[in-house]
Amino acid sequence: MHTLSTQVAGYIEHSSWIRRMFEAGMVLKKKYGQENVYDFSLGNPDLAPPAIVGQALHQIADTATNAFAFGYMPNAGYLDTRKVLAAYLAKEQETPALGPEHLVLTCGAAGGLNGLFRAVLDPGDEVVCPAPYFVEYGFYVENHGGKLCPVPSHPGSYELDLAGIAAALTAKTRVVLINSPNNPTGQVYSGQELEQLGQLLERHSKKTGRPVYLVSDEPYRFLVYDGVQVPPVLPLYAHSVVIGSFSKSLSLAGERVGYVAVNPAMPDCATLLGGLVLTNRILGFVNAPAIGQRLLGAALGHGVDLSVYERRRAAMAAVLDAAEISYVMPKGAFYFFPQVPGTSTDDTAFVKALMDQQVLAVPGSGFGCPGGFRLALCVPEDVILRSGDAFKRAVSAFLA
Ligand SMILES: Cc1ncc(COP(=O)(O)O)c(C=O)c1O
C-alpha cells in the first residue's frame, strides 16, 4: 500500500491493458510457436544498423584507453558531433544559419521532449497535439506539470484539423506538438498545412503576449514512401523546435541518441538553449551517451535499408485489402492505423478478435483515437503475408 505516488499508481492501473496484451502475446507464442503468432504490436525496429555503425564501434573501442574516453562532457553533447549534425540539419531544415550552438544532443527524442517540456512549461500549461498521437506524449507532458490537449485529426485522411487546433488554443497553450511522419497514422503534413499552422500560432502568440512553441517530433523523417517530402518547419515559424533521433533511422534505439534543434530565427533562442542544456542535466540525463554520439558522428547520412519497409507496407496493404479492412495508406513511418471493420468503433473488442487468431495489434484508444487500431511493420515480410488468413478470420468472427 502507498508504495507508489498516486499518479504513477494510476498510470499503471490505466495502462494495465498493455501489460495484459503483452502477457497474452507471450502465452500465444508459447502455445502456438513464435512463428505462428503475428506480432504487430511493437514499434521496435528489427533491422540491423548499417555496417558503418559496427566499424565505428571498433574504432571507438581503440580509444578506450584514453583519459576521458567516455568521461563527462558539455551537457549539450560533443562539439564535433553537434557540428556534423548541424551541417546535416541546416540542409534538411533549409535553415543555413543552424549551427552547433542551436543543438542539444539528448537521450533519444524522448529525452529531448522531456527536456523541452521541463524548460518551457509552467504548472497547468497546455500542450495541444493532433490525435491520434504517440502514447507517451501524455506522460511526458504530465511529468512537467502540463496538460495534453488532443485535437482529433480529420477522419479519413488524418490531415491536421486547423480549425480544431485554433479552437483548442487558450491563454495557457504553451506548445503545439506535431509528429510527422506520424506514429501511428503514417501521415506526413503538407507544407501548406504547416504554413497555416505557423500563421495561426503567430496570431495567437501576439494576442496572448506569450509565444506558443511549435514542436515537431521527427524520428521517422527518414522513412517516407512514393517520393513524399517531409517539409521543414523551421523556415515556417520563428518559435519552432525540431526534435529527432536515430533510434529508427540507424536502428540505435537502445543507444539513446537524439537531439533538440532550436530555430536560429527565434528571438531569445540562446535563452531557450540555455534552458535545454540545464534541463538535460537536471533531469538526470546529464548528456546523451558518449558512444552513441560518436556512432552518430560516424554514421550520419547512412541508414537502414528502406526498401525492406516499402515491401512490408505493400504486403500489409494487400493483407488488409483482402480482409476488407479500410485504412489510409501511410505516407511515412512504419505503421498502419486501420479502422475497426463494420459499424462498430470498439477497437478493444476487435483487437481481442485479432488476438483470438494470433494477431497482435494495439487499440486506437491508447493513441487517443478510439475506432482504429495500430499495426507496426517491425516483423519480416513473410510474417505479414502469412497473417492474411488470420485477419480474414478475425473480421468474419467480429462481424458475425
Ligand atoms: C513519435 C515518437 N516520438 C518519440 C519517440 C521516442 O523515440 P526515441 O527512441 O528517440 O526516444 C518515438 C518512439 O517510438 C515515437 O514513435
XYZ file of C-alpha atoms and ligand atoms in Angstrom:
416
model
C 0.000 0.000 0.000
C 1.136 3.522 -0.747
C 4.295 2.184 -2.388
C 3.849 4.456 -5.367
C 2.724 8.029 -5.889
C -0.987 8.294 -6.617
C -0.197 9.464 -10.138
C 2.133 6.598 -11.021
C -0.181 4.029 -9.399
C -2.980 5.465 -11.574
C -0.844 5.242 -14.713
C -0.086 1.587 -14.028
C -3.745 0.842 -13.345
C -4.856 2.525 -16.578
C -2.182 1.010 -18.755
C -2.713 -2.493 -17.407
C -4.259 -3.465 -20.764
C -0.813 -3.053 -22.374
C 0.628 -5.485 -19.864
C -2.293 -7.859 -20.328
C -1.791 -7.767 -24.084
C 1.908 -8.393 -23.730
C 1.273 -11.315 -21.393
C -1.413 -12.743 -23.678
C 1.045 -12.458 -26.584
C 3.656 -14.411 -24.630
C 1.098 -17.130 -23.844
C 0.128 -17.330 -27.535
C 3.765 -17.614 -28.621
C 4.327 -20.434 -26.124
C 1.194 -22.250 -27.197
C 1.396 -21.906 -30.979
C 5.130 -21.259 -31.518
C 6.763 -17.876 -32.204
C 6.353 -18.255 -35.994
C 2.589 -18.756 -35.734
C 1.923 -15.528 -33.838
C 1.706 -12.377 -35.945
C 3.028 -9.713 -33.614
C 2.354 -6.207 -34.979
C 2.192 -4.639 -31.526
C 5.682 -3.199 -31.072
C 7.349 -0.307 -32.907
C 10.755 -1.749 -32.165
C 12.968 -1.552 -35.298
C 14.093 -5.084 -36.171
C 16.613 -4.178 -38.914
C 20.346 -4.320 -38.254
C 22.150 -0.960 -38.082
C 24.096 -0.042 -41.252
C 27.571 -1.610 -41.431
C 29.320 1.679 -40.675
C 27.956 1.568 -37.108
C 29.870 -1.639 -36.378
C 33.029 -0.237 -37.974
C 32.753 2.959 -35.918
C 32.256 0.897 -32.781
C 35.580 -0.892 -33.374
C 37.300 2.472 -33.790
C 35.719 3.746 -30.585
C 36.982 0.621 -28.765
C 40.518 1.525 -29.858
C 40.237 4.836 -27.964
C 39.080 3.212 -24.725
C 42.452 3.582 -23.022
C 42.457 7.376 -23.495
C 41.717 9.503 -20.448
C 38.161 10.844 -20.611
C 37.382 8.423 -23.458
C 33.907 8.106 -22.013
C 34.037 10.899 -19.456
C 31.699 13.757 -18.655
C 31.326 16.292 -21.431
C 29.406 19.537 -22.024
C 25.743 18.860 -21.225
C 24.793 19.766 -24.814
C 26.992 16.949 -26.158
C 30.307 16.651 -28.019
C 31.004 19.697 -30.149
C 32.293 17.523 -33.009
C 29.049 15.576 -33.197
C 26.972 18.739 -32.955
C 28.975 20.298 -35.812
C 28.354 17.322 -38.090
C 24.683 17.179 -37.134
C 24.199 20.941 -37.521
C 25.573 20.845 -41.080
C 23.198 17.983 -41.870
C 20.143 19.630 -40.301
C 20.896 23.025 -41.870
C 20.271 21.377 -45.256
C 17.387 19.184 -44.145
C 15.607 22.108 -42.469
C 16.583 24.606 -45.187
C 17.998 26.786 -42.420
C 21.614 27.738 -43.288
C 22.038 29.666 -40.013
C 21.612 26.492 -37.948
C 24.902 25.784 -36.143
C 26.149 23.521 -33.342
C 25.157 26.197 -30.823
C 21.499 25.608 -31.755
C 21.599 21.923 -30.845
C 21.369 19.896 -27.678
C 22.055 16.168 -28.007
C 19.603 14.183 -25.932
C 18.745 10.681 -24.762
C 16.617 9.980 -27.818
C 13.655 12.037 -28.915
C 12.047 11.020 -25.612
C 14.799 12.775 -23.660
C 14.515 15.789 -25.974
C 10.756 16.093 -25.456
C 11.094 15.818 -21.688
C 13.904 18.377 -21.622
C 11.872 20.772 -23.742
C 8.713 20.453 -21.627
C 10.744 20.895 -18.435
C 12.283 24.043 -19.887
C 9.112 25.807 -21.069
C 6.044 24.572 -19.167
C 4.632 26.340 -16.140
C 2.192 24.357 -13.989
C -1.112 23.914 -15.828
C 0.292 24.935 -19.220
C -1.295 23.181 -22.154
C 0.256 21.184 -24.971
C -2.054 20.900 -27.959
C -1.476 17.865 -30.123
C -3.291 16.265 -33.079
C -4.819 12.860 -32.293
C -4.044 10.050 -32.727
C -0.680 10.617 -31.083
C 2.301 8.705 -29.675
C 1.140 7.100 -26.425
C 3.960 8.528 -24.302
C 3.199 12.205 -25.032
C 0.644 12.401 -22.209
C 3.166 11.097 -19.685
C 5.947 13.377 -20.910
C 3.736 16.461 -20.634
C 2.411 15.497 -17.192
C 5.974 14.778 -15.994
C 6.448 18.532 -16.074
C 3.107 19.752 -14.754
C 1.493 20.302 -18.163
C -1.744 19.083 -19.663
C -2.023 17.339 -23.041
C -4.941 18.681 -25.105
C -5.557 16.347 -28.069
C -7.382 17.616 -31.163
C -8.759 14.897 -33.475
C -7.252 14.939 -36.970
C -9.576 14.857 -39.996
C -11.133 11.404 -40.012
C -10.456 9.554 -43.229
C -7.246 11.437 -44.045
C -5.549 12.269 -40.717
C -4.690 15.717 -42.048
C -4.430 18.496 -39.462
C -7.771 19.967 -38.374
C -6.554 23.568 -38.278
C -9.943 24.919 -37.205
C -9.982 22.371 -34.377
C -6.469 23.379 -33.331
C -7.423 27.070 -33.451
C -10.415 26.344 -31.205
C -8.208 24.456 -28.731
C -5.734 27.342 -28.231
C -6.099 29.180 -24.909
C -4.052 31.626 -22.864
C -2.430 28.545 -21.280
C -1.312 26.966 -24.562
C 2.462 26.822 -24.487
C 3.285 24.191 -27.102
C 1.695 22.730 -30.198
C 3.263 19.314 -30.665
C 3.179 17.638 -34.057
C 4.715 14.387 -35.246
C 5.328 13.883 -38.947
C 5.666 11.232 -40.338
C 3.153 10.243 -37.729
C 3.078 7.400 -35.275
C 0.503 5.788 -35.554
C -1.122 7.064 -38.793
C 1.865 7.425 -41.142
C 0.558 10.860 -42.144
C 3.048 13.471 -43.406
C 1.766 17.030 -43.013
C 1.996 19.193 -46.126
C 3.942 22.452 -46.382
C 0.643 24.285 -46.763
C -0.828 22.815 -43.561
C 2.345 23.679 -41.646
C 2.478 27.189 -43.028
C -1.124 27.808 -41.991
C -0.400 26.326 -38.576
C 2.561 28.693 -38.187
C 0.397 31.679 -39.107
C -2.242 30.589 -36.627
C 0.309 30.321 -33.823
C 1.827 33.672 -34.779
C -1.570 35.344 -34.387
C -2.326 33.550 -31.137
C 1.070 34.363 -29.623
C 0.586 38.061 -30.491
C -2.844 38.025 -28.894
C -1.737 36.427 -25.617
C 1.679 38.121 -25.445
C 3.407 34.773 -24.834
C 4.912 32.659 -27.609
C 3.456 29.270 -28.394
C 6.256 26.894 -29.411
C 5.687 24.667 -32.415
C 7.497 21.436 -31.606
C 7.967 18.987 -34.458
C 8.851 15.466 -33.326
C 10.507 13.817 -36.333
C 12.079 10.450 -35.522
C 10.555 8.979 -38.711
C 11.618 11.749 -41.115
C 13.951 9.336 -42.925
C 11.141 6.896 -43.777
C 8.728 8.125 -46.457
C 7.210 6.347 -49.439
C 6.396 7.177 -53.062
C 8.732 10.197 -53.140
C 6.790 12.106 -50.451
C 8.765 15.020 -48.935
C 8.632 15.983 -45.273
C 8.544 19.808 -45.313
C 10.908 21.538 -42.885
C 9.143 23.513 -40.145
C 11.948 25.868 -39.114
C 11.534 28.265 -42.078
C 7.788 28.494 -41.412
C 7.586 29.743 -37.832
C 10.175 31.518 -35.686
C 9.238 29.838 -32.389
C 9.757 26.358 -33.761
C 11.834 23.498 -32.436
C 12.676 20.204 -34.138
C 13.208 17.063 -32.111
C 14.643 13.963 -33.743
C 16.504 10.776 -33.057
C 18.462 7.942 -34.626
C 16.547 5.161 -32.896
C 14.788 4.182 -36.104
C 16.963 5.544 -38.918
C 20.128 3.832 -37.670
C 18.396 1.146 -35.558
C 20.080 2.621 -32.472
C 17.016 2.745 -30.199
C 18.823 1.275 -27.212
C 21.772 3.647 -27.564
C 19.563 6.691 -26.820
C 20.773 9.400 -29.201
C 18.544 12.238 -30.288
C 18.565 15.996 -30.446
C 16.658 19.205 -29.973
C 17.278 21.849 -32.664
C 16.132 25.375 -31.839
C 15.292 27.737 -34.683
C 18.108 30.321 -35.013
C 15.394 32.790 -36.100
C 13.703 32.567 -32.696
C 14.145 35.757 -30.693
C 15.822 34.651 -27.476
C 16.879 31.289 -28.910
C 20.023 31.417 -26.754
C 17.875 31.591 -23.608
C 15.823 28.568 -24.654
C 19.023 26.679 -25.463
C 20.455 27.592 -22.051
C 17.276 26.183 -20.513
C 17.544 22.985 -22.536
C 21.170 22.441 -21.556
C 20.185 22.857 -17.913
C 17.162 20.545 -18.095
C 19.193 17.862 -19.881
C 21.435 18.000 -16.809
C 18.909 18.274 -14.008
C 16.522 15.656 -15.339
C 19.404 13.306 -14.710
C 20.251 12.603 -18.332
C 23.363 14.817 -17.879
C 24.264 14.236 -21.530
C 23.422 11.854 -24.354
C 25.560 8.670 -24.231
C 29.179 9.167 -25.309
C 29.362 6.075 -27.520
C 26.028 6.800 -29.161
C 27.126 10.337 -30.011
C 30.318 9.100 -31.611
C 28.442 6.459 -33.563
C 26.129 9.179 -34.789
C 29.058 11.376 -35.829
C 30.393 8.486 -37.953
C 27.104 7.166 -39.347
C 25.049 10.312 -40.012
C 23.758 10.232 -43.570
C 23.689 6.427 -43.609
C 20.571 4.474 -42.818
C 18.794 1.172 -42.617
C 17.559 -0.420 -45.847
C 14.298 1.423 -46.609
C 13.246 -0.992 -49.349
C 12.508 -3.535 -46.611
C 9.854 -1.228 -45.131
C 8.474 -0.468 -48.594
C 7.901 -4.171 -49.233
C 6.359 -4.639 -45.797
C 3.998 -1.722 -46.388
C 2.869 -3.214 -49.719
C 2.398 -6.627 -48.087
C 0.301 -5.207 -45.251
C -1.834 -3.174 -47.667
C -2.532 -6.383 -49.632
C -3.434 -8.276 -46.441
C -5.818 -5.547 -45.275
C -7.404 -5.207 -48.735
C -8.039 -8.947 -48.863
C -9.620 -8.833 -45.395
C -11.718 -5.790 -46.415
C -10.315 -3.653 -43.619
C -10.170 0.021 -44.537
C -7.120 2.200 -43.897
C -5.379 5.346 -45.074
C -2.169 4.346 -46.876
C 0.703 5.574 -44.679
C 2.927 8.162 -46.396
C 5.757 7.513 -43.978
C 6.886 5.710 -40.782
C 6.298 2.000 -40.234
C 2.733 1.776 -39.008
C -0.808 1.306 -40.322
C -3.759 2.729 -38.416
C -6.794 0.972 -39.962
C -10.433 1.262 -38.954
C -12.320 -1.348 -36.959
C -14.452 -3.179 -39.571
C -18.211 -2.766 -39.809
C -20.186 -0.178 -37.902
C -18.593 -0.813 -34.509
C -15.951 1.507 -33.108
C -14.979 -0.915 -30.345
C -11.252 -1.108 -31.006
C -10.541 -3.181 -27.896
C -13.092 -5.814 -28.972
C -11.613 -6.014 -32.462
C -8.063 -6.245 -31.120
C -9.356 -9.130 -28.972
C -10.861 -10.766 -32.092
C -7.461 -10.410 -33.789
C -5.729 -11.901 -30.796
C -8.046 -14.916 -30.944
C -6.484 -15.503 -34.381
C -2.916 -14.976 -33.059
C -2.622 -11.433 -34.461
C -1.315 -8.824 -32.018
C -2.266 -5.167 -32.552
C -2.768 -2.102 -30.335
C -6.205 -0.486 -29.839
C -6.523 3.096 -31.106
C -7.862 4.252 -27.723
C -4.284 4.058 -26.490
C -3.395 6.733 -29.069
C -6.340 8.969 -28.197
C -8.324 7.719 -31.203
C -10.904 5.004 -30.495
C -12.247 3.181 -33.534
C -8.851 2.471 -35.063
C -6.021 0.117 -34.252
C -2.276 0.190 -34.882
C -0.157 -2.348 -36.702
C 3.642 -1.957 -36.582
C 5.701 -3.230 -39.512
C 8.647 -4.359 -37.397
C 8.354 -8.003 -38.438
C 9.629 -9.783 -41.567
C 7.576 -9.555 -44.757
C 6.731 -13.271 -44.727
C 5.069 -12.895 -41.306
C 2.865 -10.148 -42.757
C 1.959 -12.251 -45.780
C 1.254 -15.350 -43.691
C -1.085 -13.344 -41.415
C -3.619 -12.792 -44.233
C -5.971 -15.648 -43.356
C -5.872 -14.792 -39.672
C -7.032 -11.226 -40.455
C -9.877 -12.583 -42.607
C -10.983 -14.971 -39.863
C -10.886 -12.175 -37.265
C -13.082 -9.936 -39.427
C -15.619 -12.742 -40.054
C -15.783 -13.601 -36.345
C -16.105 -9.918 -35.366
C -18.875 -9.172 -37.838
C -20.798 -12.426 -37.182
C 6.536 9.677 -32.358
C 7.644 9.239 -31.482
N 8.311 10.163 -30.788
C 9.320 9.826 -29.981
C 9.703 8.511 -29.837
C 10.836 8.190 -28.908
O 11.928 7.757 -29.622
P 13.398 7.728 -29.047
O 13.832 6.305 -29.043
O 14.186 8.559 -29.974
O 13.367 8.311 -27.677
C 9.035 7.502 -30.531
C 9.397 6.091 -30.374
O 8.729 5.183 -30.803
C 7.970 7.880 -31.394
O 7.287 6.968 -32.079
